[in-house]
Amino acid sequence: MVFVRMNPHDEGSGGESDEYAAARGRLIDRLRRRTDVSDRTLAAIETVPRHEFVPPARRSAAYADRPLPIGHGQTISAPHMVAIMVDLLDVGRGDRVLEIGTGCGYHAAVVAEIVGPGNVHSVEYVPELAESASERLARLGYDVAVHVGDGREGLPLEAPFDAAYLTCAAADGVPDPIVEGIRPGGHVLAPVGGSGAQRLVRLTIRDDGGVDREDHGGVRFVPLQ
Ligand code: SAH
């Protein structure tokens, strides 16, 4: 099943209050002080209304720099982790990106701010999360294609992509079908490893089809189901 919304509308968006904008500004100041992420990534994070992506009861914490529960045992990543991952993905306007693990759709929206409409495809395992993320993204004006399925299989019908990333940890390494869907020169970014010992890994696909691997430190993500 694929949910693709091409005509965003404003119904029920709830509008934007000064309070949320101010909290988002403070979050950006904090990320600027505490991380090395680029101004371009910070600008994308400053644009996306994170409070629209978290459950209503969590809105007051939407601009704290920490993960929050989004239901179905899943979490939205902390803003600094999204920022670091967006920087490492190293994509620009017009690049096509594959996300595994849509969750609430926040990370996809930040990436969509950078690559532009129609360029982000996201695969989500839990149908209810896929459906609500798809509706939310469309309502907020993000043209992101959300697919229900097992991200381990990649998205061969939409490949090749310029880059891919996982928002859930792959215990046994990045599944081959995801890597095979990336053009030479592109990256795959993924938390890899079992609980307690995950590393953020960036693969670069070489022209000869080989893969270079960089380690970007210890992380903690929900597991790939
Ligand atoms: N990027 C998300 C974070 C989601 S948490 C956000 O901004 O909210 C990780 C997500 O990966 C969860 O929604 C989980 O259901 C999903 N997931 C886990 N295993 C998966 C699989 N095999 N294929 C696709 N999605 C998967």
PDB file of C-alpha atoms and ligand atoms in Angstrom:
ATOM      1  CA  MET A   1       0.000   0.000   0.000  1.00  0.00           C
ATOM      2  CA  VAL A   2       1.328   3.464  -0.838  1.00  0.00           C
ATOM      3  CA  PHE A   3       0.074   6.743   0.558  1.00  0.00           C
ATOM      4  CA  VAL A   4       1.119   9.625  -1.637  1.00  0.00           C
ATOM      5  CA  ARG A   5      -0.464  13.034  -1.185  1.00  0.00           C
ATOM      6  CA  MET A   6       0.285  15.533  -3.909  1.00  0.00           C
ATOM      7  CA  ASN A   7      -2.082  18.334  -2.882  1.00  0.00           C
ATOM      8  CA  PRO A   8      -1.273  19.584   0.579  1.00  0.00           C
ATOM      9  CA  HIS A   9      -3.961  21.556   2.366  1.00  0.00           C
ATOM     10  CA  ASP A  10      -4.108  23.398   5.654  1.00  0.00           C
ATOM     11  CA  GLU A  11      -7.062  21.715   7.284  1.00  0.00           C
ATOM     12  CA  GLY A  12      -6.545  21.258  10.993  1.00  0.00           C
ATOM     13  CA  SER A  13      -2.922  22.314  11.024  1.00  0.00           C
ATOM     14  CA  GLY A  14      -3.613  24.286  14.194  1.00  0.00           C
ATOM     15  CA  GLY A  15      -1.550  27.221  13.006  1.00  0.00           C
ATOM     16  CA  GLU A  16       1.754  28.352  14.471  1.00  0.00           C
ATOM     17  CA  SER A  17       1.969  30.186  17.757  1.00  0.00           C
ATOM     18  CA  ASP A  18       4.721  32.625  18.676  1.00  0.00           C
ATOM     19  CA  GLU A  19       5.455  30.421  21.651  1.00  0.00           C
ATOM     20  CA  TYR A  20       6.407  27.451  19.476  1.00  0.00           C
ATOM     21  CA  ALA A  21       8.449  29.639  17.133  1.00  0.00           C
ATOM     22  CA  ALA A  22      10.334  31.093  20.103  1.00  0.00           C
ATOM     23  CA  ALA A  23      10.977  27.622  21.561  1.00  0.00           C
ATOM     24  CA  ARG A  24      12.240  26.478  18.170  1.00  0.00           C
ATOM     25  CA  GLY A  25      14.572  29.480  18.017  1.00  0.00           C
ATOM     26  CA  ARG A  26      16.029  28.512  21.412  1.00  0.00           C
ATOM     27  CA  LEU A  27      16.500  24.951  20.200  1.00  0.00           C
ATOM     28  CA  ILE A  28      18.424  26.214  17.166  1.00  0.00           C
ATOM     29  CA  ASP A  29      20.671  28.340  19.413  1.00  0.00           C
ATOM     30  CA  ARG A  30      21.373  25.292  21.530  1.00  0.00           C
ATOM     31  CA  LEU A  31      22.155  23.066  18.523  1.00  0.00           C
ATOM     32  CA  ARG A  32      24.457  25.756  17.128  1.00  0.00           C
ATOM     33  CA  ARG A  33      26.392  25.864  20.417  1.00  0.00           C
ATOM     34  CA  ARG A  34      26.533  22.119  21.020  1.00  0.00           C
ATOM     35  CA  THR A  35      26.991  20.570  17.581  1.00  0.00           C
ATOM     36  CA  ASP A  36      28.988  21.298  14.412  1.00  0.00           C
ATOM     37  CA  VAL A  37      26.014  20.980  12.087  1.00  0.00           C
ATOM     38  CA  SER A  38      25.763  23.238   9.072  1.00  0.00           C
ATOM     39  CA  ASP A  39      23.659  26.386   8.851  1.00  0.00           C
ATOM     40  CA  ARG A  40      21.694  24.736   6.050  1.00  0.00           C
ATOM     41  CA  THR A  41      20.631  21.870   8.321  1.00  0.00           C
ATOM     42  CA  LEU A  42      19.823  24.274  11.171  1.00  0.00           C
ATOM     43  CA  ALA A  43      17.671  26.323   8.796  1.00  0.00           C
ATOM     44  CA  ALA A  44      15.743  23.179   7.828  1.00  0.00           C
ATOM     45  CA  ILE A  45      15.172  22.309  11.497  1.00  0.00           C
ATOM     46  CA  GLU A  46      14.106  25.878  12.189  1.00  0.00           C
ATOM     47  CA  THR A  47      11.453  25.581   9.475  1.00  0.00           C
ATOM     48  CA  VAL A  48       9.790  22.292  10.510  1.00  0.00           C
ATOM     49  CA  PRO A  49       7.087  22.578  13.224  1.00  0.00           C
ATOM     50  CA  ARG A  50       8.194  19.642  15.433  1.00  0.00           C
ATOM     51  CA  HIS A  51       5.212  20.216  17.758  1.00  0.00           C
ATOM     52  CA  GLU A  52       2.921  19.104  14.922  1.00  0.00           C
ATOM     53  CA  PHE A  53       4.665  15.713  14.818  1.00  0.00           C
ATOM     54  CA  VAL A  54       4.497  14.745  18.497  1.00  0.00           C
ATOM     55  CA  PRO A  55       1.353  13.536  20.309  1.00  0.00           C
ATOM     56  CA  PRO A  56      -0.709  16.462  21.706  1.00  0.00           C
ATOM     57  CA  ALA A  57       0.196  15.554  25.307  1.00  0.00           C
ATOM     58  CA  ARG A  58       3.913  15.959  24.429  1.00  0.00           C
ATOM     59  CA  ARG A  59       3.695  19.304  22.662  1.00  0.00           C
ATOM     60  CA  SER A  60       5.097  21.322  25.545  1.00  0.00           C
ATOM     61  CA  ALA A  61       8.292  19.237  25.222  1.00  0.00           C
ATOM     62  CA  ALA A  62       8.424  19.356  21.422  1.00  0.00           C
ATOM     63  CA  TYR A  63      11.466  21.673  21.345  1.00  0.00           C
ATOM     64  CA  ALA A  64      13.435  19.996  24.119  1.00  0.00           C
ATOM     65  CA  ASP A  65      16.478  18.272  22.653  1.00  0.00           C
ATOM     66  CA  ARG A  66      15.412  14.728  23.415  1.00  0.00           C
ATOM     67  CA  PRO A  67      13.523  11.790  21.921  1.00  0.00           C
ATOM     68  CA  LEU A  68       9.786  11.519  22.647  1.00  0.00           C
ATOM     69  CA  PRO A  69       7.330   8.599  22.458  1.00  0.00           C
ATOM     70  CA  ILE A  70       5.073   8.628  19.378  1.00  0.00           C
ATOM     71  CA  GLY A  71       3.010   5.484  20.112  1.00  0.00           C
ATOM     72  CA  HIS A  72       3.364   1.843  18.983  1.00  0.00           C
ATOM     73  CA  GLY A  73       6.498   1.595  21.142  1.00  0.00           C
ATOM     74  CA  GLN A  74       8.359   3.970  18.792  1.00  0.00           C
ATOM     75  CA  THR A  75      10.082   7.312  19.329  1.00  0.00           C
ATOM     76  CA  ILE A  76      10.841  10.493  17.424  1.00  0.00           C
ATOM     77  CA  SER A  77      14.624  11.047  17.542  1.00  0.00           C
ATOM     78  CA  ALA A  78      16.131  13.960  19.473  1.00  0.00           C
ATOM     79  CA  PRO A  79      16.652  17.076  17.320  1.00  0.00           C
ATOM     80  CA  HIS A  80      20.458  16.935  17.646  1.00  0.00           C
ATOM     81  CA  MET A  81      20.449  13.370  16.275  1.00  0.00           C
ATOM     82  CA  VAL A  82      18.258  14.381  13.326  1.00  0.00           C
ATOM     83  CA  ALA A  83      20.584  17.351  12.701  1.00  0.00           C
ATOM     84  CA  ILE A  84      23.734  15.215  12.774  1.00  0.00           C
ATOM     85  CA  MET A  85      22.180  12.618  10.482  1.00  0.00           C
ATOM     86  CA  VAL A  86      20.928  15.210   7.987  1.00  0.00           C
ATOM     87  CA  ASP A  87      24.430  16.689   7.803  1.00  0.00           C
ATOM     88  CA  LEU A  88      26.089  13.298   7.336  1.00  0.00           C
ATOM     89  CA  LEU A  89      23.618  12.328   4.612  1.00  0.00           C
ATOM     90  CA  ASP A  90      25.191  15.115   2.568  1.00  0.00           C
ATOM     91  CA  VAL A  91      22.357  15.639   0.072  1.00  0.00           C
ATOM     92  CA  GLY A  92      21.224  18.764  -1.754  1.00  0.00           C
ATOM     93  CA  ARG A  93      18.302  20.172  -3.710  1.00  0.00           C
ATOM     94  CA  GLY A  94      16.905  17.637  -6.175  1.00  0.00           C
ATOM     95  CA  ASP A  95      18.597  14.572  -4.651  1.00  0.00           C
ATOM     96  CA  ARG A  96      16.349  11.536  -4.167  1.00  0.00           C
ATOM     97  CA  VAL A  97      16.415  10.043  -0.691  1.00  0.00           C
ATOM     98  CA  LEU A  98      15.137   6.788   0.816  1.00  0.00           C
ATOM     99  CA  GLU A  99      14.195   6.744   4.508  1.00  0.00           C
ATOM    100  CA  ILE A 100      13.582   3.492   6.393  1.00  0.00           C
ATOM    101  CA  GLY A 101      11.344   4.117   9.428  1.00  0.00           C
ATOM    102  CA  THR A 102       8.906   7.003   8.875  1.00  0.00           C
ATOM    103  CA  GLY A 103       7.658   7.089  12.470  1.00  0.00           C
ATOM    104  CA  CYS A 104       5.799  10.376  12.828  1.00  0.00           C
ATOM    105  CA  GLY A 105       7.412  11.825   9.682  1.00  0.00           C
ATOM    106  CA  TYR A 106       9.521  14.521  11.357  1.00  0.00           C
ATOM    107  CA  HIS A 107      12.939  13.429  10.102  1.00  0.00           C
ATOM    108  CA  ALA A 108      11.508  13.029   6.582  1.00  0.00           C
ATOM    109  CA  ALA A 109      10.138  16.586   6.721  1.00  0.00           C
ATOM    110  CA  VAL A 110      13.558  17.983   7.665  1.00  0.00           C
ATOM    111  CA  VAL A 111      15.170  16.109   4.765  1.00  0.00           C
ATOM    112  CA  ALA A 112      12.378  17.278   2.432  1.00  0.00           C
ATOM    113  CA  GLU A 113      13.206  20.889   3.366  1.00  0.00           C
ATOM    114  CA  ILE A 114      16.651  20.252   1.890  1.00  0.00           C
ATOM    115  CA  VAL A 115      15.979  18.081  -1.173  1.00  0.00           C
ATOM    116  CA  GLY A 116      12.616  19.601  -2.116  1.00  0.00           C
ATOM    117  CA  PRO A 117       9.174  18.214  -2.996  1.00  0.00           C
ATOM    118  CA  GLY A 118       8.744  14.713  -4.395  1.00  0.00           C
ATOM    119  CA  ASN A 119      12.259  13.571  -3.551  1.00  0.00           C
ATOM    120  CA  VAL A 120      11.803  11.699  -0.265  1.00  0.00           C
ATOM    121  CA  HIS A 121      10.438   8.147  -0.171  1.00  0.00           C
ATOM    122  CA  SER A 122       9.927   6.642   3.257  1.00  0.00           C
ATOM    123  CA  VAL A 123       9.114   3.049   4.229  1.00  0.00           C
ATOM    124  CA  GLU A 124       7.288   2.331   7.507  1.00  0.00           C
ATOM    125  CA  TYR A 125       6.520  -1.099   8.951  1.00  0.00           C
ATOM    126  CA  VAL A 126       3.560  -0.126  11.171  1.00  0.00           C
ATOM    127  CA  PRO A 127       0.574   0.714   8.928  1.00  0.00           C
ATOM    128  CA  GLU A 128      -1.046   3.045  11.478  1.00  0.00           C
ATOM    129  CA  LEU A 129       2.146   5.115  11.797  1.00  0.00           C
ATOM    130  CA  ALA A 130       2.535   5.219   7.999  1.00  0.00           C
ATOM    131  CA  GLU A 131      -1.004   6.441   7.531  1.00  0.00           C
ATOM    132  CA  SER A 132      -0.892   9.130  10.193  1.00  0.00           C
ATOM    133  CA  ALA A 133       2.567  10.327   9.079  1.00  0.00           C
ATOM    134  CA  SER A 134       1.416  10.481   5.475  1.00  0.00           C
ATOM    135  CA  GLU A 135      -1.628  12.558   6.392  1.00  0.00           C
ATOM    136  CA  ARG A 136       0.387  14.825   8.676  1.00  0.00           C
ATOM    137  CA  LEU A 137       3.115  15.443   6.090  1.00  0.00           C
ATOM    138  CA  ALA A 138       0.530  16.285   3.438  1.00  0.00           C
ATOM    139  CA  ARG A 139      -1.376  18.617   5.758  1.00  0.00           C
ATOM    140  CA  LEU A 140       1.832  20.488   6.553  1.00  0.00           C
ATOM    141  CA  GLY A 141       2.694  20.784   2.863  1.00  0.00           C
ATOM    142  CA  TYR A 142       5.412  18.123   2.564  1.00  0.00           C
ATOM    143  CA  ASP A 143       5.335  16.069  -0.624  1.00  0.00           C
ATOM    144  CA  VAL A 144       6.858  12.887   0.850  1.00  0.00           C
ATOM    145  CA  ALA A 145       5.815   9.423  -0.380  1.00  0.00           C
ATOM    146  CA  VAL A 146       5.140   7.070   2.528  1.00  0.00           C
ATOM    147  CA  HIS A 147       5.149   3.340   1.739  1.00  0.00           C
ATOM    148  CA  VAL A 148       3.974   0.590   4.096  1.00  0.00           C
ATOM    149  CA  GLY A 149       6.395  -2.309   4.122  1.00  0.00           C
ATOM    150  CA  ASP A 150       9.576  -3.876   5.413  1.00  0.00           C
ATOM    151  CA  GLY A 151      12.444  -1.475   4.875  1.00  0.00           C
ATOM    152  CA  ARG A 152      14.859  -4.428   4.777  1.00  0.00           C
ATOM    153  CA  GLU A 153      13.733  -4.910   1.195  1.00  0.00           C
ATOM    154  CA  GLY A 154      14.671  -1.359   0.174  1.00  0.00           C
ATOM    155  CA  LEU A 155      12.410   0.214  -2.445  1.00  0.00           C
ATOM    156  CA  PRO A 156      13.577  -1.317  -5.754  1.00  0.00           C
ATOM    157  CA  LEU A 157      10.723   0.148  -7.807  1.00  0.00           C
ATOM    158  CA  GLU A 158      11.855   3.684  -6.930  1.00  0.00           C
ATOM    159  CA  ALA A 159      15.639   3.059  -7.033  1.00  0.00           C
ATOM    160  CA  PRO A 160      18.216   4.333  -7.672  1.00  0.00           C
ATOM    161  CA  PHE A 161      18.456   6.864  -4.843  1.00  0.00           C
ATOM    162  CA  ASP A 162      21.210   9.367  -4.142  1.00  0.00           C
ATOM    163  CA  ALA A 163      21.200   8.416  -0.459  1.00  0.00           C
ATOM    164  CA  ALA A 164      19.384   6.351   2.153  1.00  0.00           C
ATOM    165  CA  TYR A 165      19.153   6.357   5.946  1.00  0.00           C
ATOM    166  CA  LEU A 166      17.630   4.156   8.626  1.00  0.00           C
ATOM    167  CA  THR A 167      15.943   5.546  11.733  1.00  0.00           C
ATOM    168  CA  CYS A 168      15.931   2.098  13.360  1.00  0.00           C
ATOM    169  CA  ALA A 169      18.965  -0.019  14.182  1.00  0.00           C
ATOM    170  CA  ALA A 170      20.037  -2.912  11.974  1.00  0.00           C
ATOM    171  CA  ALA A 171      21.512  -5.566  14.272  1.00  0.00           C
ATOM    172  CA  ASP A 172      23.257  -7.495  11.474  1.00  0.00           C
ATOM    173  CA  GLY A 173      24.439  -4.607   9.306  1.00  0.00           C
ATOM    174  CA  VAL A 174      22.656  -2.605   6.617  1.00  0.00           C
ATOM    175  CA  PRO A 175      20.452  -4.954   4.547  1.00  0.00           C
ATOM    176  CA  ASP A 176      21.872  -5.472   1.031  1.00  0.00           C
ATOM    177  CA  PRO A 177      18.731  -4.396  -0.894  1.00  0.00           C
ATOM    178  CA  ILE A 178      19.042  -0.905   0.638  1.00  0.00           C
ATOM    179  CA  VAL A 179      22.715  -0.593  -0.333  1.00  0.00           C
ATOM    180  CA  GLU A 180      22.000  -1.933  -3.824  1.00  0.00           C
ATOM    181  CA  GLY A 181      19.481   0.870  -4.418  1.00  0.00           C
ATOM    182  CA  ILE A 182      22.067   3.659  -4.015  1.00  0.00           C
ATOM    183  CA  ARG A 183      24.001   5.198  -6.914  1.00  0.00           C
ATOM    184  CA  PRO A 184      27.818   5.239  -6.881  1.00  0.00           C
ATOM    185  CA  GLY A 185      29.054   8.129  -4.752  1.00  0.00           C
ATOM    186  CA  GLY A 186      25.947   8.065  -2.561  1.00  0.00           C
ATOM    187  CA  HIS A 187      25.734   7.354   1.154  1.00  0.00           C
ATOM    188  CA  VAL A 188      23.775   5.015   3.397  1.00  0.00           C
ATOM    189  CA  LEU A 189      23.571   6.184   6.996  1.00  0.00           C
ATOM    190  CA  ALA A 190      22.435   3.721   9.649  1.00  0.00           C
ATOM    191  CA  PRO A 191      22.547   2.820  13.310  1.00  0.00           C
ATOM    192  CA  VAL A 192      24.091  -0.653  13.279  1.00  0.00           C
ATOM    193  CA  GLY A 193      24.264  -3.172  16.112  1.00  0.00           C
ATOM    194  CA  GLY A 194      22.164  -4.751  18.840  1.00  0.00           C
ATOM    195  CA  SER A 195      20.775  -2.921  21.883  1.00  0.00           C
ATOM    196  CA  GLY A 196      23.476  -1.330  23.987  1.00  0.00           C
ATOM    197  CA  ALA A 197      26.165  -1.428  21.305  1.00  0.00           C
ATOM    198  CA  GLN A 198      24.929   0.536  18.330  1.00  0.00           C
ATOM    199  CA  ARG A 199      27.219   2.661  16.158  1.00  0.00           C
ATOM    200  CA  LEU A 200      26.151   5.279  13.636  1.00  0.00           C
ATOM    201  CA  VAL A 201      27.736   4.067  10.402  1.00  0.00           C
ATOM    202  CA  ARG A 202      28.032   5.861   7.086  1.00  0.00           C
ATOM    203  CA  LEU A 203      28.610   3.781   3.977  1.00  0.00           C
ATOM    204  CA  THR A 204      29.789   5.339   0.721  1.00  0.00           C
ATOM    205  CA  ILE A 205      29.130   3.397  -2.459  1.00  0.00           C
ATOM    206  CA  ARG A 206      32.247   3.413  -4.655  1.00  0.00           C
ATOM    207  CA  ASP A 207      32.242   3.543  -8.455  1.00  0.00           C
ATOM    208  CA  ASP A 208      33.501  -0.058  -8.565  1.00  0.00           C
ATOM    209  CA  GLY A 209      30.517  -1.161  -6.471  1.00  0.00           C
ATOM    210  CA  GLY A 210      32.602  -1.576  -3.309  1.00  0.00           C
ATOM    211  CA  VAL A 211      31.553   0.076  -0.075  1.00  0.00           C
ATOM    212  CA  ASP A 212      33.605   2.328   2.241  1.00  0.00           C
ATOM    213  CA  ARG A 213      32.544   2.477   5.884  1.00  0.00           C
ATOM    214  CA  GLU A 214      32.994   5.260   8.459  1.00  0.00           C
ATOM    215  CA  ASP A 215      32.083   5.098  12.141  1.00  0.00           C
ATOM    216  CA  HIS A 216      30.326   8.158  13.613  1.00  0.00           C
ATOM    217  CA  GLY A 217      30.060   7.102  17.239  1.00  0.00           C
ATOM    218  CA  GLY A 218      27.722   5.360  19.652  1.00  0.00           C
ATOM    219  CA  VAL A 219      23.950   5.901  19.298  1.00  0.00           C
ATOM    220  CA  ARG A 220      20.690   4.477  20.614  1.00  0.00           C
ATOM    221  CA  PHE A 221      17.774   3.725  18.286  1.00  0.00           C
ATOM    222  CA  VAL A 222      14.758   1.415  18.315  1.00  0.00           C
ATOM    223  CA  PRO A 223      15.528  -1.857  16.488  1.00  0.00           C
ATOM    224  CA  LEU A 224      14.552  -2.667  12.924  1.00  0.00           C
ATOM    225  CA  GLN A 225      11.542  -4.992  13.325  1.00  0.00           C
TER     226      GLN A 225
HETATM  227  N1  SAH B   1      12.280   9.164  11.698  1.00  0.00           N
HETATM  228  C1  SAH B   1      11.257   8.922  12.665  1.00  0.00           C
HETATM  229  C2  SAH B   1      11.746   8.057  13.798  1.00  0.00           C
HETATM  230  C3  SAH B   1      11.005   6.783  13.810  1.00  0.00           C
HETATM  231  S1  SAH B   1      11.495   5.559  14.989  1.00  0.00           S
HETATM  232  C4  SAH B   1      10.642  10.206  13.171  1.00  0.00           C
HETATM  233  O1  SAH B   1      11.126  11.292  12.848  1.00  0.00           O
HETATM  234  O2  SAH B   1       9.641  10.095  13.875  1.00  0.00           O
HETATM  235  C5  SAH B   1      11.830   4.196  13.885  1.00  0.00           C
HETATM  236  C6  SAH B   1      10.705   3.748  13.005  1.00  0.00           C
HETATM  237  O3  SAH B   1      11.165   2.625  12.239  1.00  0.00           O
HETATM  238  C7  SAH B   1       9.454   3.286  13.743  1.00  0.00           C
HETATM  239  O4  SAH B   1       8.351   4.003  13.287  1.00  0.00           O
HETATM  240  C8  SAH B   1       9.346   1.803  13.352  1.00  0.00           C
HETATM  241  O5  SAH B   1       8.010   1.351  13.245  1.00  0.00           O
HETATM  242  C9  SAH B   1      10.067   1.777  12.022  1.00  0.00           C
HETATM  243  N2  SAH B   1      10.555   0.459  11.612  1.00  0.00           N
HETATM  244  C10 SAH B   1      11.054  -0.529  12.386  1.00  0.00           C
HETATM  245  N3  SAH B   1      11.378  -1.603  11.650  1.00  0.00           N
HETATM  246  C11 SAH B   1      11.092  -1.293  10.357  1.00  0.00           C
HETATM  247  C12 SAH B   1      11.193  -2.002   9.124  1.00  0.00           C
HETATM  248  N4  SAH B   1      11.665  -3.252   9.058  1.00  0.00           N
HETATM  249  N5  SAH B   1      10.815  -1.360   7.992  1.00  0.00           N
HETATM  250  C13 SAH B   1      10.316  -0.102   8.039  1.00  0.00           C
HETATM  251  N6  SAH B   1      10.187   0.615   9.183  1.00  0.00           N
HETATM  252  C14 SAH B   1      10.565   0.027  10.328  1.00  0.00           C
END
